[in-house]
Amino acid sequence: MLQKKGIYAIIGLIAFFAVVHLAFAPEQHDPRTTGTVMLGGVAFLLMTCSIFLSTRLAVFEDWFGGLDRMYQVHRVAGAFAALTALVHFFGVPKELATGVDPVANALVPSGPLGMLGLIFLVVGLFVALNRKIRYSRWRPTHKVMGLVYFLIIGHFMTAPDVFFDQFSASGVILIIAAFIGVTALLYSVFGMNKRTALPFIIEEVNALERATEIVLKPTGKMLDFRPGQFAFVEIEGKGWDEPHPFTISSAPDEDRLRFTMKVLGDWTRKVREELQPGGKVNVRGPYGRFDTMGAGKKQIWLAGGIGLTPFLSKIRAMKEGDPRQIHLVYAAREKQDAIFLEELQARAAELSNVTLVPLFSDEGNFARVDMMKQKLPDPLSDYEYFMCGPTPMISGLMADLKKEGVGRNKIHTEAFEFR
Ligand SMILES: Cc1cc2nc3c(=O)[nH]c(=O)nc-3n(C[C@H](O)[C@H](O)[C@H](O)COP(=O)(O)OP(=O)(O)OC[C@H]3O[C@@H](n4cnc5c(N)ncnc54)[C@H](O)[C@@H]3O)c2cc1C
């Protein structure tokens, strides 16, 4: 679930900037100039926050509730930055403020830099929001946004009212933000955000129904993770390009690391068709805060298709005597599609606190709130819900649970995409 601490920090930063800007606005600025220049600053700060969120720093996972949430906020902050920058551009008076020397101003590229930055920012926003553009094509274009950041720094550093005539107090905040933002950008672009990659050897590649399980043997230290966390898997060799995120489906006390990958696109198909035992893999992580341990005693786990993987790790890790009462609802298209069903049935039989409810849509059985309401021994609002699966299934269940009076703080979801 999205944690509010990070959101409050962003709002606090913007509010602080706005107050400083308004309190120390240059005297010759009319209210329109003051307001629109302030929006330009807000746009830059939002961009800085967005860059900061792409550093994947562990501390921010706690502030925002996991890396997937950090990327969501990264996207929203980027979108707001573009919108605010547009209002700034159209609203800011085009004539020079009183006292600014036009000749000196013509020598600095503030205007063209800002214009170029804005064009890239808006195009970047369009590309980011266009789901039809494939991830592999979108990703390199998105990296261009780093360049936009430098254009915007150039824009405000050469703007007349920041440095030439009056050195504004809010300008100082922007300069500090620029230092931090550039450091964060270099940190993520040059790979320092990748945390220590742990080396593994592929021991097994198991073809399952529409998915592939890879079993990895550590060549050094084993990855230390909690059930439900994920990691970036980087396969060494030609044509494997960048690391892809996958939930760890093994339990933390196993001496092997397992990932279960649904065949979705080029990379996952290559895994199924070409990956061979003996190959080298680097695993970066762990990330994620899809944690069921700290939640209430009555829990409903809702898995849709490959969304089973975080729960698989949790079930594999569970010990007899666990005080929680867990209902695991596993929705798949058909029985054949339900990977690891037999293992789950065996675990549910072993563990007295776990009830497994497999549902197959080809038999007309879907994960539905009205069904849960009938079958569960206690009222729906007594349970805490953990869901992972296709977006339409998750949003439908969330809406229905809310209608039944289940508080948002009792619903936890894991998204299998960052974009
Ligand atoms: C936190 C998290 C956990 C996940 N756990 C699992 C899992 O346990 N099992 C599973 O089958 N899938 C999981 N996924 C999804 C998996 O990462 C994608 O299915 C896979 O990367 C698809 O790659 P592709 O090139 O084959 O397909 P494509 O068709 O190229 O990509 C399909 C989608 O996968 C995502 N994606 C692709 N490449 C990347 C990348 N390098 N980095 C981030 N996202 C990318 C994008 O949303 C894209 O739209 C998880 C995703 C996330 C974010």
Coordinates of C-alpha atoms and ligand atoms in Angstrom, one line a residue:
M1 CA 0.0 0.0 0.0
L2 CA 1.2 3.5 -0.8
Q3 CA 2.6 5.1 2.4
K4 CA 1.8 8.7 3.0
K5 CA 5.1 9.7 4.5
G6 CA 6.8 10.2 1.1
I7 CA 3.8 12.1 -0.3
Y8 CA 3.8 14.4 2.7
A9 CA 7.5 15.0 2.3
I10 CA 6.9 16.1 -1.4
I11 CA 4.0 18.3 -0.5
G12 CA 6.0 19.8 2.4
L13 CA 8.9 20.6 0.1
I14 CA 6.6 22.3 -2.5
A15 CA 4.8 24.3 0.3
F16 CA 8.1 25.4 1.8
F17 CA 9.3 26.6 -1.6
A18 CA 6.1 28.4 -2.3
V19 CA 6.1 30.2 1.0
V20 CA 9.7 31.3 0.6
H21 CA 9.0 32.4 -3.0
L22 CA 6.0 34.5 -2.0
A23 CA 7.6 35.9 1.1
F24 CA 10.7 37.1 -0.8
A25 CA 9.3 37.9 -4.2
P26 CA 11.2 40.7 -5.9
E27 CA 9.4 44.0 -5.5
Q28 CA 9.1 44.8 -9.2
H29 CA 7.2 41.5 -9.9
D30 CA 3.5 41.9 -10.4
P31 CA 1.3 39.1 -8.9
R32 CA 1.1 37.3 -12.2
T33 CA 4.9 37.1 -12.6
T34 CA 5.3 36.0 -9.0
G35 CA 2.7 33.2 -9.4
T36 CA 3.9 31.9 -12.7
V37 CA 7.6 32.0 -11.8
M38 CA 6.7 30.1 -8.6
L39 CA 4.9 27.4 -10.8
G40 CA 8.1 27.1 -12.9
G41 CA 10.0 26.4 -9.6
V42 CA 7.4 23.9 -8.5
A43 CA 7.7 22.1 -11.9
F44 CA 11.4 21.8 -11.3
L45 CA 11.1 20.5 -7.8
L46 CA 8.6 17.9 -9.0
M47 CA 11.1 16.8 -11.6
T48 CA 13.8 16.6 -8.9
C49 CA 11.5 14.4 -6.8
S50 CA 10.7 12.2 -9.8
I51 CA 14.4 11.7 -10.4
F52 CA 15.1 11.0 -6.8
L53 CA 12.4 8.3 -6.8
S54 CA 14.2 6.5 -9.7
T55 CA 17.3 5.9 -7.6
R56 CA 15.7 2.8 -6.0
L57 CA 17.1 3.8 -2.6
A58 CA 15.9 1.5 0.1
V59 CA 15.1 4.3 2.5
F60 CA 12.5 5.6 0.1
E61 CA 10.8 2.2 -0.1
D62 CA 9.8 2.7 3.5
W63 CA 8.6 6.2 2.8
F64 CA 6.4 5.2 -0.1
G65 CA 5.5 1.6 0.6
G66 CA 7.8 -0.2 -1.9
L67 CA 9.6 0.3 -5.1
D68 CA 6.5 -0.2 -7.3
R69 CA 4.8 2.6 -5.4
M70 CA 7.9 4.8 -5.8
Y71 CA 7.6 4.3 -9.5
Q72 CA 4.0 5.2 -9.4
V73 CA 4.7 8.4 -7.6
H74 CA 7.7 9.0 -9.9
R75 CA 5.2 8.9 -12.8
V76 CA 2.6 11.1 -11.2
A77 CA 5.3 13.7 -10.1
G78 CA 6.6 13.7 -13.7
A79 CA 3.1 14.3 -15.1
F80 CA 2.4 17.2 -12.7
A81 CA 5.8 18.7 -13.5
A82 CA 4.9 18.8 -17.2
L83 CA 1.5 20.3 -16.5
T84 CA 2.8 22.9 -14.1
A85 CA 5.6 23.8 -16.5
L86 CA 3.0 24.3 -19.2
V87 CA 1.0 26.7 -17.0
H88 CA 4.3 28.5 -16.2
F89 CA 5.1 28.8 -19.9
F90 CA 1.8 30.2 -21.0
G91 CA 1.3 32.3 -17.9
V92 CA 4.7 34.0 -17.4
P93 CA 4.7 37.6 -19.0
K94 CA 6.9 37.5 -22.1
E95 CA 8.1 41.1 -21.7
L96 CA 11.2 41.6 -19.6
A97 CA 10.8 42.8 -16.0
T98 CA 11.6 46.4 -15.3
G99 CA 15.3 47.0 -14.9
V100 CA 16.5 43.9 -16.9
D101 CA 19.0 44.9 -19.6
P102 CA 17.7 43.5 -22.9
V103 CA 21.2 43.2 -24.3
A104 CA 22.5 41.2 -21.4
N105 CA 19.3 39.1 -21.5
A106 CA 19.7 38.4 -25.2
L107 CA 23.1 36.9 -24.5
V108 CA 21.8 34.2 -22.1
P109 CA 19.8 31.3 -23.5
S110 CA 17.2 31.1 -20.7
G111 CA 14.2 31.3 -23.1
P112 CA 15.3 28.8 -25.7
L113 CA 16.5 26.3 -23.0
G114 CA 13.2 26.5 -21.2
M115 CA 11.3 26.1 -24.5
L116 CA 13.3 23.1 -25.5
G117 CA 13.0 21.5 -22.1
L118 CA 9.3 22.1 -22.1
I119 CA 8.9 20.4 -25.5
F120 CA 10.8 17.4 -24.4
L121 CA 9.0 17.2 -21.1
V122 CA 5.5 17.3 -22.8
V123 CA 6.6 14.7 -25.5
G124 CA 8.1 12.6 -22.7
L125 CA 4.8 12.8 -20.8
F126 CA 2.9 11.7 -23.8
V127 CA 5.2 8.8 -24.4
A128 CA 5.1 7.8 -20.8
L129 CA 1.4 7.7 -20.7
N130 CA 1.0 5.9 -24.0
R131 CA 0.6 2.3 -23.0
K132 CA 0.7 1.2 -26.6
I133 CA 4.4 2.0 -26.8
R134 CA 6.2 -1.2 -25.9
Y135 CA 8.3 -1.1 -22.7
S136 CA 11.6 -2.0 -24.6
R137 CA 11.0 1.0 -27.0
W138 CA 9.8 3.3 -24.3
R139 CA 12.7 2.8 -21.9
P140 CA 15.5 4.3 -24.0
T141 CA 13.4 7.3 -24.9
H142 CA 12.5 7.8 -21.2
K143 CA 16.2 8.1 -20.4
V144 CA 16.3 11.3 -22.5
M145 CA 14.4 12.9 -19.7
G146 CA 17.8 13.3 -17.8
L147 CA 18.8 15.7 -20.6
V148 CA 15.6 17.7 -20.1
Y149 CA 16.6 18.2 -16.4
F150 CA 19.8 19.8 -17.5
L151 CA 18.0 22.1 -20.0
I152 CA 15.6 23.2 -17.2
I153 CA 18.6 23.9 -14.9
G154 CA 20.1 26.0 -17.6
H155 CA 16.8 27.8 -18.1
F156 CA 16.4 29.0 -14.5
M157 CA 20.1 29.6 -13.8
T158 CA 20.2 32.0 -16.7
A159 CA 16.9 33.6 -16.0
P160 CA 17.3 37.3 -15.3
D161 CA 15.5 37.5 -12.1
V162 CA 17.3 34.7 -10.4
F163 CA 20.8 35.8 -10.7
F164 CA 21.2 39.0 -12.6
D165 CA 19.3 41.7 -10.7
Q166 CA 17.9 40.2 -7.6
F167 CA 19.2 37.1 -6.1
S168 CA 16.0 35.4 -5.0
A169 CA 15.7 33.3 -1.9
S170 CA 13.6 30.6 -3.7
G171 CA 16.2 30.5 -6.4
V172 CA 18.6 29.2 -3.7
I173 CA 16.2 26.3 -3.0
L174 CA 16.2 25.5 -6.7
I175 CA 20.0 25.5 -6.8
I176 CA 20.2 23.2 -3.9
A177 CA 17.6 21.0 -5.5
A178 CA 19.5 21.0 -8.7
F179 CA 22.7 19.7 -6.9
I180 CA 20.8 16.9 -5.3
G181 CA 18.8 16.1 -8.5
V182 CA 22.0 15.9 -10.7
T183 CA 23.7 13.7 -8.1
A184 CA 20.6 11.4 -8.0
L185 CA 20.5 11.4 -11.8
L186 CA 24.2 10.4 -12.1
Y187 CA 23.6 7.8 -9.4
S188 CA 20.8 6.1 -11.4
V189 CA 22.2 6.6 -14.9
F190 CA 25.6 5.2 -14.0
G191 CA 24.2 2.2 -12.3
M192 CA 25.1 3.0 -8.8
N193 CA 21.4 2.4 -7.8
K194 CA 21.7 -1.2 -8.6
R195 CA 22.8 -2.3 -5.2
T196 CA 25.3 -5.1 -5.0
A197 CA 24.5 -7.7 -7.6
L198 CA 24.8 -11.2 -6.4
P199 CA 26.1 -13.8 -8.8
F200 CA 24.2 -17.1 -9.5
I201 CA 24.5 -20.1 -11.8
I202 CA 21.4 -21.4 -13.6
E203 CA 20.8 -24.9 -12.2
E204 CA 17.4 -25.7 -13.8
V205 CA 15.1 -24.2 -16.4
N206 CA 11.7 -25.8 -15.9
A207 CA 8.9 -25.3 -18.5
L208 CA 5.5 -24.9 -16.8
E209 CA 2.2 -24.1 -18.4
R210 CA 2.7 -20.7 -20.0
A211 CA 5.5 -20.0 -17.5
T212 CA 9.1 -20.9 -16.8
E213 CA 10.7 -21.6 -13.5
I214 CA 14.4 -20.9 -13.1
V215 CA 16.3 -22.3 -10.3
L216 CA 19.5 -20.5 -9.4
K217 CA 22.4 -21.7 -7.3
P218 CA 24.5 -19.0 -5.5
T219 CA 28.2 -18.8 -6.5
G220 CA 28.8 -16.7 -3.4
K221 CA 26.5 -15.2 -0.9
M222 CA 22.8 -16.1 -0.9
L223 CA 20.3 -13.2 -1.3
D224 CA 18.7 -12.2 2.0
F225 CA 15.0 -11.5 1.4
R226 CA 11.6 -11.7 2.9
P227 CA 8.8 -13.7 1.3
G228 CA 6.9 -11.5 -1.2
Q229 CA 9.9 -9.4 -2.2
F230 CA 11.2 -9.2 -5.7
A231 CA 14.6 -8.7 -7.4
F232 CA 16.0 -7.6 -10.8
V233 CA 17.2 -10.6 -12.8
E234 CA 20.1 -9.9 -15.2
I235 CA 21.2 -12.7 -17.5
E236 CA 24.8 -12.5 -18.7
G237 CA 25.4 -12.9 -22.4
K238 CA 24.5 -11.3 -25.7
G239 CA 21.0 -10.1 -26.4
W240 CA 19.7 -10.3 -22.9
D241 CA 19.7 -6.5 -22.4
E242 CA 18.6 -4.9 -19.2
P243 CA 17.5 -6.6 -15.9
H244 CA 13.8 -7.5 -15.5
P245 CA 12.0 -7.5 -12.1
F246 CA 10.5 -10.8 -10.8
T247 CA 9.1 -11.9 -7.4
I248 CA 11.2 -14.5 -5.7
S249 CA 9.1 -17.6 -5.5
S250 CA 11.3 -19.6 -3.3
A251 CA 11.4 -19.4 0.5
P252 CA 14.2 -17.5 2.2
D253 CA 15.6 -20.6 4.0
E254 CA 16.1 -22.5 0.7
D255 CA 19.6 -22.9 -0.6
R256 CA 18.4 -22.0 -4.1
L257 CA 16.7 -19.0 -5.5
R258 CA 13.6 -19.6 -7.7
F259 CA 11.7 -17.3 -10.0
T260 CA 8.6 -18.2 -12.0
M261 CA 8.2 -16.2 -15.2
K262 CA 5.1 -16.0 -17.3
V263 CA 5.8 -15.8 -21.0
L264 CA 4.7 -12.3 -21.9
G265 CA 7.1 -10.7 -24.4
D266 CA 10.5 -11.1 -26.1
W267 CA 12.6 -11.4 -22.9
T268 CA 10.4 -14.0 -21.1
R269 CA 10.0 -16.0 -24.3
K270 CA 13.8 -16.0 -24.7
V271 CA 14.0 -17.3 -21.2
R272 CA 11.7 -20.2 -22.1
E273 CA 13.3 -21.0 -25.4
E274 CA 17.0 -20.3 -25.0
L275 CA 18.0 -20.2 -21.4
Q276 CA 20.2 -23.2 -20.5
P277 CA 21.6 -24.5 -17.2
G278 CA 25.1 -23.4 -16.5
G279 CA 24.5 -19.8 -17.6
K280 CA 25.4 -16.8 -15.3
V281 CA 22.8 -14.6 -13.7
N282 CA 23.1 -11.5 -11.5
V283 CA 20.3 -10.8 -9.1
R284 CA 19.8 -7.3 -7.7
G285 CA 17.6 -6.7 -4.7
P286 CA 15.7 -7.4 -2.7
Y287 CA 12.9 -4.8 -3.2
G288 CA 9.3 -4.5 -2.2
R289 CA 7.1 -4.2 0.8
F290 CA 4.3 -6.7 0.1
D291 CA 4.6 -7.9 3.6
T292 CA 1.8 -10.0 5.3
M293 CA 3.7 -10.6 8.6
G294 CA 2.8 -7.3 10.3
A295 CA -0.9 -7.5 9.3
G296 CA -3.9 -8.7 11.2
K297 CA -4.5 -12.3 12.1
K298 CA -7.3 -12.9 9.6
Q299 CA -6.0 -12.6 6.1
I300 CA -7.3 -13.2 2.6
W301 CA -4.7 -13.7 -0.1
L302 CA -6.0 -13.2 -3.6
A303 CA -3.8 -14.4 -6.5
G304 CA -4.7 -14.0 -10.1
G305 CA -2.6 -16.1 -12.5
I306 CA 1.1 -15.4 -12.2
G307 CA 0.2 -13.1 -9.3
L308 CA 0.6 -16.3 -7.3
T309 CA 4.4 -15.9 -7.0
P310 CA 4.6 -13.7 -3.9
F311 CA 2.1 -16.0 -2.1
L312 CA 4.1 -19.0 -3.3
S313 CA 7.1 -17.8 -1.4
K314 CA 5.0 -17.0 1.6
I315 CA 3.4 -20.4 1.7
R316 CA 6.7 -22.2 1.1
A317 CA 8.2 -20.2 4.0
M318 CA 5.3 -20.8 6.4
K319 CA 5.8 -22.9 9.5
E320 CA 3.2 -24.9 11.4
G321 CA 2.0 -22.9 14.4
D322 CA 1.7 -19.6 12.4
P323 CA -1.0 -17.7 14.3
R324 CA -2.6 -16.2 11.2
Q325 CA -5.8 -17.6 9.6
I326 CA -5.2 -17.4 5.8
H327 CA -7.6 -18.0 3.0
L328 CA -5.6 -18.2 -0.3
V329 CA -7.9 -17.6 -3.3
Y330 CA -6.0 -18.7 -6.4
A331 CA -7.8 -17.7 -9.6
A332 CA -6.6 -19.1 -12.9
R333 CA -8.1 -19.5 -16.4
E334 CA -8.2 -23.3 -16.2
K335 CA -6.9 -26.0 -13.9
Q336 CA -4.0 -26.7 -16.3
D337 CA -3.0 -23.1 -16.1
A338 CA -2.8 -23.1 -12.3
I339 CA 0.9 -23.6 -11.7
F340 CA 2.1 -25.3 -8.5
L341 CA -1.5 -26.2 -7.7
E342 CA -0.6 -29.6 -6.3
E343 CA 2.2 -28.2 -4.1
L344 CA -0.3 -25.6 -2.8
Q345 CA -2.9 -28.3 -2.0
A346 CA -0.2 -30.3 -0.2
R347 CA 0.9 -27.3 1.8
A348 CA -2.7 -26.4 2.7
A349 CA -3.3 -29.9 3.9
E350 CA -0.1 -29.7 6.1
L351 CA -0.8 -26.3 7.5
S352 CA -3.8 -26.1 9.7
N353 CA -4.1 -22.3 9.3
V354 CA -4.3 -22.2 5.5
T355 CA -7.4 -22.7 3.4
L356 CA -6.9 -23.0 -0.3
V357 CA -9.7 -21.9 -2.7
P358 CA -8.8 -22.6 -6.4
L359 CA -11.1 -20.9 -8.9
F360 CA -11.1 -21.6 -12.6
S361 CA -12.8 -19.1 -14.9
D362 CA -13.5 -21.8 -17.6
E363 CA -15.7 -23.4 -15.0
G364 CA -17.5 -20.1 -14.4
N365 CA -15.7 -19.4 -11.0
F366 CA -14.1 -16.0 -10.5
A367 CA -12.7 -14.3 -7.5
R368 CA -15.7 -12.3 -6.3
V369 CA -16.5 -10.4 -3.2
D370 CA -20.1 -11.6 -3.0
M371 CA -18.8 -15.2 -3.0
M372 CA -16.3 -14.4 -0.2
K373 CA -19.1 -12.8 1.8
Q374 CA -21.1 -16.0 1.6
K375 CA -18.3 -18.4 2.3
L376 CA -16.1 -16.6 4.9
P377 CA -16.9 -17.4 8.6
D378 CA -16.5 -13.7 9.7
P379 CA -17.7 -10.3 8.2
L380 CA -15.5 -9.0 5.3
S381 CA -14.3 -6.0 7.3
D382 CA -12.6 -8.4 9.9
Y383 CA -10.0 -9.5 7.3
E384 CA -6.9 -7.9 5.8
Y385 CA -6.6 -8.4 2.0
F386 CA -3.5 -9.0 0.0
M387 CA -3.9 -9.1 -3.8
C388 CA -1.6 -9.7 -6.7
G389 CA -2.9 -10.3 -10.3
P390 CA -4.2 -8.6 -13.4
T391 CA -5.1 -4.9 -13.0
P392 CA -8.9 -5.4 -13.9
M393 CA -9.2 -8.1 -11.3
I394 CA -7.5 -6.1 -8.6
S395 CA -9.4 -2.9 -9.3
G396 CA -12.8 -4.7 -9.5
L397 CA -12.1 -6.5 -6.2
M398 CA -10.9 -3.3 -4.5
A399 CA -14.0 -1.4 -5.6
D400 CA -16.3 -4.2 -4.3
L401 CA -14.5 -4.5 -1.0
K402 CA -14.8 -0.7 -0.5
K403 CA -18.6 -1.0 -1.2
E404 CA -18.7 -3.6 1.5
G405 CA -17.1 -1.2 4.0
V406 CA -13.6 -2.6 4.0
G407 CA -11.2 0.2 4.7
R408 CA -8.4 1.1 2.2
N409 CA -5.8 0.5 4.9
K410 CA -6.9 -3.2 5.0
I411 CA -6.3 -3.7 1.3
H412 CA -2.7 -4.3 0.1
T413 CA -1.8 -4.8 -3.6
E414 CA 1.3 -5.6 -5.5
A415 CA 1.6 -4.3 -9.0
F416 CA 3.6 -6.3 -11.6
E417 CA 4.5 -3.2 -13.5
F418 CA 6.3 0.1 -12.8
R419 CA 5.2 2.1 -15.8
Ligands
LIG1 C1 7.6 -5.9 -8.8 C2 7.4 -6.8 -10.0 C3 7.3 -8.2 -9.8 C4 7.1 -9.0 -10.8 N1 7.0 -10.4 -10.6 C5 6.8 -11.2 -11.6 C6 6.8 -12.6 -11.4 O1 7.0 -13.1 -10.3 N2 6.5 -13.4 -12.5 C7 6.2 -12.9 -13.7 O2 6.0 -13.7 -14.6 N3 6.3 -11.6 -13.9 C8 6.6 -10.7 -12.9 N4 6.7 -9.4 -13.2 C9 6.4 -8.9 -14.6 C10 7.7 -9.1 -15.4 O3 8.7 -8.2 -15.0 C11 7.4 -8.8 -16.8 O4 6.4 -9.7 -17.3 C12 8.6 -9.0 -17.7 O5 9.6 -8.1 -17.4 C13 8.2 -8.9 -19.2 O6 9.3 -8.8 -20.0 P1 9.2 -9.1 -21.6 O7 10.3 -8.4 -22.3 O8 9.1 -10.6 -21.8 O9 7.8 -8.5 -22.0 P2 7.4 -7.1 -22.6 O10 6.2 -7.4 -23.4 O11 8.6 -6.4 -23.2 O12 7.0 -6.3 -21.2 C14 5.7 -6.5 -20.7 C15 5.6 -5.6 -19.5 O13 6.6 -5.9 -18.5 C16 7.2 -4.8 -17.9 N5 8.6 -4.8 -18.2 C17 9.3 -5.2 -19.2 N6 10.6 -5.1 -19.1 C18 10.8 -4.5 -17.9 C19 12.0 -4.1 -17.2 N7 13.2 -4.3 -17.7 N8 11.8 -3.5 -16.0 C20 10.6 -3.3 -15.5 N9 9.4 -3.7 -16.1 C21 9.6 -4.3 -17.3 C22 6.5 -3.6 -18.5 O14 5.4 -3.2 -17.7 C23 6.0 -4.1 -19.8 O15 4.9 -3.4 -20.3 C24 6.9 -8.5 -12.1 C25 7.0 -7.1 -12.3 C26 7.2 -6.3 -11.3 C27 7.3 -4.8 -11.5

